[in-house]
Amino acid sequence: MKIKPFIAAAVIIFALGIAGSIFALTSSSKNLVRISQGGKTLYTIDLSLAKDDKIEIKCSEGTNIIEIKDGKIRVSDADCPDKTCVKSGWLSSSAMPIVCLPHRLIIEFCSESDVDAVTR
């Protein structure tokens, strides 16, 4: 009979852990974004301060067009064969960065401790 309270407490702790993880990974308070290519940081952008803009990133493999609009960021066009980066849509979670493998491009949320300076 004493096992039931233990199981109930374990279920509650587990549920709170899951809810906390989901909240942390989907939190919209993340505003700092890093755009890197081939392991080199090209831009670090604070989306809360950024104006609507388009950034063209070229490499020997091709070109990506990155769109910043209303405090959000996405790859709006690319000349890679599968266009997975374009299909990813707007960056919304630190768990799922936007990646263009053929062009070695990554767009991801980052923290201020990861950044030396903010560009753009």
mmCIF file with all atom_site columns, C-alpha atoms in Angstrom:
data_model
loop_
_atom_site.group_PDB
_atom_site.id
_atom_site.type_symbol
_atom_site.label_atom_id
_atom_site.label_alt_id
_atom_site.label_comp_id
_atom_site.label_asym_id
_atom_site.label_entity_id
_atom_site.label_seq_id
_atom_site.pdbx_PDB_ins_code
_atom_site.Cartn_x
_atom_site.Cartn_y
_atom_site.Cartn_z
_atom_site.occupancy
_atom_site.B_iso_or_equiv
_atom_site.pdbx_formal_charge
_atom_site.auth_seq_id
_atom_site.auth_comp_id
_atom_site.auth_asym_id
_atom_site.auth_atom_id
_atom_site.pdbx_PDB_model_num
ATOM 1   C CA . MET A 1 1   ? 0.000  0.000  0.000   1.00 0.00 ? 1   MET A CA 1
ATOM 2   C CA . LYS A 1 2   ? 2.902  2.417  0.561   1.00 0.00 ? 2   LYS A CA 1
ATOM 3   C CA . ILE A 1 3   ? 4.096  1.959  -3.019  1.00 0.00 ? 3   ILE A CA 1
ATOM 4   C CA . LYS A 1 4   ? 1.224  3.963  -4.552  1.00 0.00 ? 4   LYS A CA 1
ATOM 5   C CA . PRO A 1 5   ? 2.351  7.364  -3.149  1.00 0.00 ? 5   PRO A CA 1
ATOM 6   C CA . PHE A 1 6   ? 5.892  6.628  -4.347  1.00 0.00 ? 6   PHE A CA 1
ATOM 7   C CA . ILE A 1 7   ? 4.658  5.816  -7.858  1.00 0.00 ? 7   ILE A CA 1
ATOM 8   C CA . ALA A 1 8   ? 2.458  8.926  -7.908  1.00 0.00 ? 8   ALA A CA 1
ATOM 9   C CA . ALA A 1 9   ? 5.397  11.116 -6.843  1.00 0.00 ? 9   ALA A CA 1
ATOM 10  C CA . ALA A 1 10  ? 7.635  9.545  -9.496  1.00 0.00 ? 10  ALA A CA 1
ATOM 11  C CA . VAL A 1 11  ? 5.019  10.141 -12.210 1.00 0.00 ? 11  VAL A CA 1
ATOM 12  C CA . ILE A 1 12  ? 4.626  13.798 -11.151 1.00 0.00 ? 12  ILE A CA 1
ATOM 13  C CA . ILE A 1 13  ? 8.402  14.367 -11.150 1.00 0.00 ? 13  ILE A CA 1
ATOM 14  C CA . PHE A 1 14  ? 8.702  12.701 -14.549 1.00 0.00 ? 14  PHE A CA 1
ATOM 15  C CA . ALA A 1 15  ? 5.878  14.834 -15.997 1.00 0.00 ? 15  ALA A CA 1
ATOM 16  C CA . LEU A 1 16  ? 7.426  18.034 -14.628 1.00 0.00 ? 16  LEU A CA 1
ATOM 17  C CA . GLY A 1 17  ? 10.772 17.074 -16.132 1.00 0.00 ? 17  GLY A CA 1
ATOM 18  C CA . ILE A 1 18  ? 9.224  16.503 -19.553 1.00 0.00 ? 18  ILE A CA 1
ATOM 19  C CA . ALA A 1 19  ? 7.265  19.778 -19.379 1.00 0.00 ? 19  ALA A CA 1
ATOM 20  C CA . GLY A 1 20  ? 10.391 21.691 -18.327 1.00 0.00 ? 20  GLY A CA 1
ATOM 21  C CA . SER A 1 21  ? 12.414 20.209 -21.169 1.00 0.00 ? 21  SER A CA 1
ATOM 22  C CA . ILE A 1 22  ? 9.774  21.104 -23.739 1.00 0.00 ? 22  ILE A CA 1
ATOM 23  C CA . PHE A 1 23  ? 9.549  24.663 -22.388 1.00 0.00 ? 23  PHE A CA 1
ATOM 24  C CA . ALA A 1 24  ? 13.330 25.114 -22.419 1.00 0.00 ? 24  ALA A CA 1
ATOM 25  C CA . LEU A 1 25  ? 13.707 23.825 -25.974 1.00 0.00 ? 25  LEU A CA 1
ATOM 26  C CA . THR A 1 26  ? 10.816 25.811 -27.442 1.00 0.00 ? 26  THR A CA 1
ATOM 27  C CA . SER A 1 27  ? 11.184 29.010 -25.456 1.00 0.00 ? 27  SER A CA 1
ATOM 28  C CA . SER A 1 28  ? 10.677 32.065 -27.654 1.00 0.00 ? 28  SER A CA 1
ATOM 29  C CA . SER A 1 29  ? 12.935 34.192 -25.437 1.00 0.00 ? 29  SER A CA 1
ATOM 30  C CA . LYS A 1 30  ? 15.962 33.132 -27.464 1.00 0.00 ? 30  LYS A CA 1
ATOM 31  C CA . ASN A 1 31  ? 16.946 36.025 -29.715 1.00 0.00 ? 31  ASN A CA 1
ATOM 32  C CA . LEU A 1 32  ? 20.637 35.492 -30.472 1.00 0.00 ? 32  LEU A CA 1
ATOM 33  C CA . VAL A 1 33  ? 21.316 33.540 -33.660 1.00 0.00 ? 33  VAL A CA 1
ATOM 34  C CA . ARG A 1 34  ? 24.614 32.348 -35.120 1.00 0.00 ? 34  ARG A CA 1
ATOM 35  C CA . ILE A 1 35  ? 25.078 31.777 -38.848 1.00 0.00 ? 35  ILE A CA 1
ATOM 36  C CA . SER A 1 36  ? 28.145 29.665 -39.560 1.00 0.00 ? 36  SER A CA 1
ATOM 37  C CA . GLN A 1 37  ? 29.616 27.991 -42.593 1.00 0.00 ? 37  GLN A CA 1
ATOM 38  C CA . GLY A 1 38  ? 32.259 25.313 -42.553 1.00 0.00 ? 38  GLY A CA 1
ATOM 39  C CA . GLY A 1 39  ? 32.739 25.805 -38.805 1.00 0.00 ? 39  GLY A CA 1
ATOM 40  C CA . LYS A 1 40  ? 33.407 29.552 -39.143 1.00 0.00 ? 40  LYS A CA 1
ATOM 41  C CA . THR A 1 41  ? 30.942 32.067 -37.664 1.00 0.00 ? 41  THR A CA 1
ATOM 42  C CA . LEU A 1 42  ? 29.819 34.482 -40.382 1.00 0.00 ? 42  LEU A CA 1
ATOM 43  C CA . TYR A 1 43  ? 27.168 36.445 -38.473 1.00 0.00 ? 43  TYR A CA 1
ATOM 44  C CA . THR A 1 44  ? 25.765 36.670 -34.990 1.00 0.00 ? 44  THR A CA 1
ATOM 45  C CA . ILE A 1 45  ? 22.414 38.439 -35.006 1.00 0.00 ? 45  ILE A CA 1
ATOM 46  C CA . ASP A 1 46  ? 20.143 39.598 -32.202 1.00 0.00 ? 46  ASP A CA 1
ATOM 47  C CA . LEU A 1 47  ? 16.729 39.006 -33.757 1.00 0.00 ? 47  LEU A CA 1
ATOM 48  C CA . SER A 1 48  ? 15.025 41.333 -31.274 1.00 0.00 ? 48  SER A CA 1
ATOM 49  C CA . LEU A 1 49  ? 17.075 44.242 -32.701 1.00 0.00 ? 49  LEU A CA 1
ATOM 50  C CA . ALA A 1 50  ? 17.422 43.159 -36.333 1.00 0.00 ? 50  ALA A CA 1
ATOM 51  C CA . LYS A 1 51  ? 15.598 44.936 -39.124 1.00 0.00 ? 51  LYS A CA 1
ATOM 52  C CA . ASP A 1 52  ? 13.906 42.986 -41.882 1.00 0.00 ? 52  ASP A CA 1
ATOM 53  C CA . ASP A 1 53  ? 16.701 41.975 -44.240 1.00 0.00 ? 53  ASP A CA 1
ATOM 54  C CA . LYS A 1 54  ? 17.987 39.396 -46.697 1.00 0.00 ? 54  LYS A CA 1
ATOM 55  C CA . ILE A 1 55  ? 21.518 38.041 -46.520 1.00 0.00 ? 55  ILE A CA 1
ATOM 56  C CA . GLU A 1 56  ? 23.134 36.258 -49.446 1.00 0.00 ? 56  GLU A CA 1
ATOM 57  C CA . ILE A 1 57  ? 25.761 33.710 -48.462 1.00 0.00 ? 57  ILE A CA 1
ATOM 58  C CA . LYS A 1 58  ? 27.902 32.305 -51.256 1.00 0.00 ? 58  LYS A CA 1
ATOM 59  C CA . CYS A 1 59  ? 30.386 29.473 -51.186 1.00 0.00 ? 59  CYS A CA 1
ATOM 60  C CA . SER A 1 60  ? 32.070 27.360 -53.835 1.00 0.00 ? 60  SER A CA 1
ATOM 61  C CA . GLU A 1 61  ? 29.161 24.872 -53.678 1.00 0.00 ? 61  GLU A CA 1
ATOM 62  C CA . GLY A 1 62  ? 26.392 27.455 -54.129 1.00 0.00 ? 62  GLY A CA 1
ATOM 63  C CA . THR A 1 63  ? 24.292 30.209 -52.577 1.00 0.00 ? 63  THR A CA 1
ATOM 64  C CA . ASN A 1 64  ? 21.790 30.527 -49.723 1.00 0.00 ? 64  ASN A CA 1
ATOM 65  C CA . ILE A 1 65  ? 19.435 33.470 -49.218 1.00 0.00 ? 65  ILE A CA 1
ATOM 66  C CA . ILE A 1 66  ? 18.657 34.044 -45.538 1.00 0.00 ? 66  ILE A CA 1
ATOM 67  C CA . GLU A 1 67  ? 15.610 36.120 -44.635 1.00 0.00 ? 67  GLU A CA 1
ATOM 68  C CA . ILE A 1 68  ? 15.114 38.012 -41.388 1.00 0.00 ? 68  ILE A CA 1
ATOM 69  C CA . LYS A 1 69  ? 11.555 39.214 -40.870 1.00 0.00 ? 69  LYS A CA 1
ATOM 70  C CA . ASP A 1 70  ? 9.529  40.193 -37.801 1.00 0.00 ? 70  ASP A CA 1
ATOM 71  C CA . GLY A 1 71  ? 12.227 38.909 -35.426 1.00 0.00 ? 71  GLY A CA 1
ATOM 72  C CA . LYS A 1 72  ? 12.450 35.490 -37.124 1.00 0.00 ? 72  LYS A CA 1
ATOM 73  C CA . ILE A 1 73  ? 15.015 33.926 -39.454 1.00 0.00 ? 73  ILE A CA 1
ATOM 74  C CA . ARG A 1 74  ? 14.905 31.293 -42.204 1.00 0.00 ? 74  ARG A CA 1
ATOM 75  C CA . VAL A 1 75  ? 16.572 30.193 -45.425 1.00 0.00 ? 75  VAL A CA 1
ATOM 76  C CA . SER A 1 76  ? 14.194 31.539 -48.075 1.00 0.00 ? 76  SER A CA 1
ATOM 77  C CA . ASP A 1 77  ? 16.074 30.185 -51.104 1.00 0.00 ? 77  ASP A CA 1
ATOM 78  C CA . ALA A 1 78  ? 19.027 27.942 -51.900 1.00 0.00 ? 78  ALA A CA 1
ATOM 79  C CA . ASP A 1 79  ? 20.477 26.344 -54.992 1.00 0.00 ? 79  ASP A CA 1
ATOM 80  C CA . CYS A 1 80  ? 21.264 23.042 -53.282 1.00 0.00 ? 80  CYS A CA 1
ATOM 81  C CA . PRO A 1 81  ? 19.634 19.933 -54.791 1.00 0.00 ? 81  PRO A CA 1
ATOM 82  C CA . ASP A 1 82  ? 17.300 18.896 -51.943 1.00 0.00 ? 82  ASP A CA 1
ATOM 83  C CA . LYS A 1 83  ? 16.429 22.327 -50.420 1.00 0.00 ? 83  LYS A CA 1
ATOM 84  C CA . THR A 1 84  ? 16.010 20.802 -46.956 1.00 0.00 ? 84  THR A CA 1
ATOM 85  C CA . CYS A 1 85  ? 17.186 24.098 -45.462 1.00 0.00 ? 85  CYS A CA 1
ATOM 86  C CA . VAL A 1 86  ? 14.387 25.981 -47.243 1.00 0.00 ? 86  VAL A CA 1
ATOM 87  C CA . LYS A 1 87  ? 11.805 23.375 -46.218 1.00 0.00 ? 87  LYS A CA 1
ATOM 88  C CA . SER A 1 88  ? 12.889 23.758 -42.564 1.00 0.00 ? 88  SER A CA 1
ATOM 89  C CA . GLY A 1 89  ? 10.998 27.049 -42.371 1.00 0.00 ? 89  GLY A CA 1
ATOM 90  C CA . TRP A 1 90  ? 11.520 29.619 -39.636 1.00 0.00 ? 90  TRP A CA 1
ATOM 91  C CA . LEU A 1 91  ? 14.020 28.784 -36.886 1.00 0.00 ? 91  LEU A CA 1
ATOM 92  C CA . SER A 1 92  ? 11.941 28.104 -33.796 1.00 0.00 ? 92  SER A CA 1
ATOM 93  C CA . SER A 1 93  ? 13.852 25.781 -31.487 1.00 0.00 ? 93  SER A CA 1
ATOM 94  C CA . SER A 1 94  ? 17.406 25.371 -30.283 1.00 0.00 ? 94  SER A CA 1
ATOM 95  C CA . ALA A 1 95  ? 16.873 21.629 -30.656 1.00 0.00 ? 95  ALA A CA 1
ATOM 96  C CA . MET A 1 96  ? 16.468 21.877 -34.450 1.00 0.00 ? 96  MET A CA 1
ATOM 97  C CA . PRO A 1 97  ? 18.908 24.226 -36.207 1.00 0.00 ? 97  PRO A CA 1
ATOM 98  C CA . ILE A 1 98  ? 18.547 25.003 -39.900 1.00 0.00 ? 98  ILE A CA 1
ATOM 99  C CA . VAL A 1 99  ? 21.232 23.082 -41.777 1.00 0.00 ? 99  VAL A CA 1
ATOM 100 C CA . CYS A 1 100 ? 22.276 23.083 -45.434 1.00 0.00 ? 100 CYS A CA 1
ATOM 101 C CA . LEU A 1 101 ? 24.707 20.172 -45.736 1.00 0.00 ? 101 LEU A CA 1
ATOM 102 C CA . PRO A 1 102 ? 25.792 20.768 -49.358 1.00 0.00 ? 102 PRO A CA 1
ATOM 103 C CA . HIS A 1 103 ? 26.787 24.359 -48.471 1.00 0.00 ? 103 HIS A CA 1
ATOM 104 C CA . ARG A 1 104 ? 28.001 23.496 -44.923 1.00 0.00 ? 104 ARG A CA 1
ATOM 105 C CA . LEU A 1 105 ? 25.703 26.227 -43.518 1.00 0.00 ? 105 LEU A CA 1
ATOM 106 C CA . ILE A 1 106 ? 24.177 26.187 -40.021 1.00 0.00 ? 106 ILE A CA 1
ATOM 107 C CA . ILE A 1 107 ? 21.739 28.660 -38.484 1.00 0.00 ? 107 ILE A CA 1
ATOM 108 C CA . GLU A 1 108 ? 21.184 28.101 -34.771 1.00 0.00 ? 108 GLU A CA 1
ATOM 109 C CA . PHE A 1 109 ? 20.243 29.833 -31.551 1.00 0.00 ? 109 PHE A CA 1
ATOM 110 C CA . CYS A 1 110 ? 23.180 30.568 -29.275 1.00 0.00 ? 110 CYS A CA 1
ATOM 111 C CA . SER A 1 111 ? 23.724 32.116 -25.860 1.00 0.00 ? 111 SER A CA 1
ATOM 112 C CA . GLU A 1 112 ? 25.582 35.318 -25.070 1.00 0.00 ? 112 GLU A CA 1
ATOM 113 C CA . SER A 1 113 ? 28.395 33.311 -23.477 1.00 0.00 ? 113 SER A CA 1
ATOM 114 C CA . ASP A 1 114 ? 29.060 31.713 -26.896 1.00 0.00 ? 114 ASP A CA 1
ATOM 115 C CA . VAL A 1 115 ? 29.566 35.084 -28.608 1.00 0.00 ? 115 VAL A CA 1
ATOM 116 C CA . ASP A 1 116 ? 32.490 37.509 -28.716 1.00 0.00 ? 116 ASP A CA 1
ATOM 117 C CA . ALA A 1 117 ? 30.585 40.263 -30.566 1.00 0.00 ? 117 ALA A CA 1
ATOM 118 C CA . VAL A 1 118 ? 27.230 40.763 -32.266 1.00 0.00 ? 118 VAL A CA 1
ATOM 119 C CA . THR A 1 119 ? 27.343 41.583 -35.981 1.00 0.00 ? 119 THR A CA 1
ATOM 120 C CA . ARG A 1 120 ? 24.839 42.822 -38.510 1.00 0.00 ? 120 ARG A CA 1
#
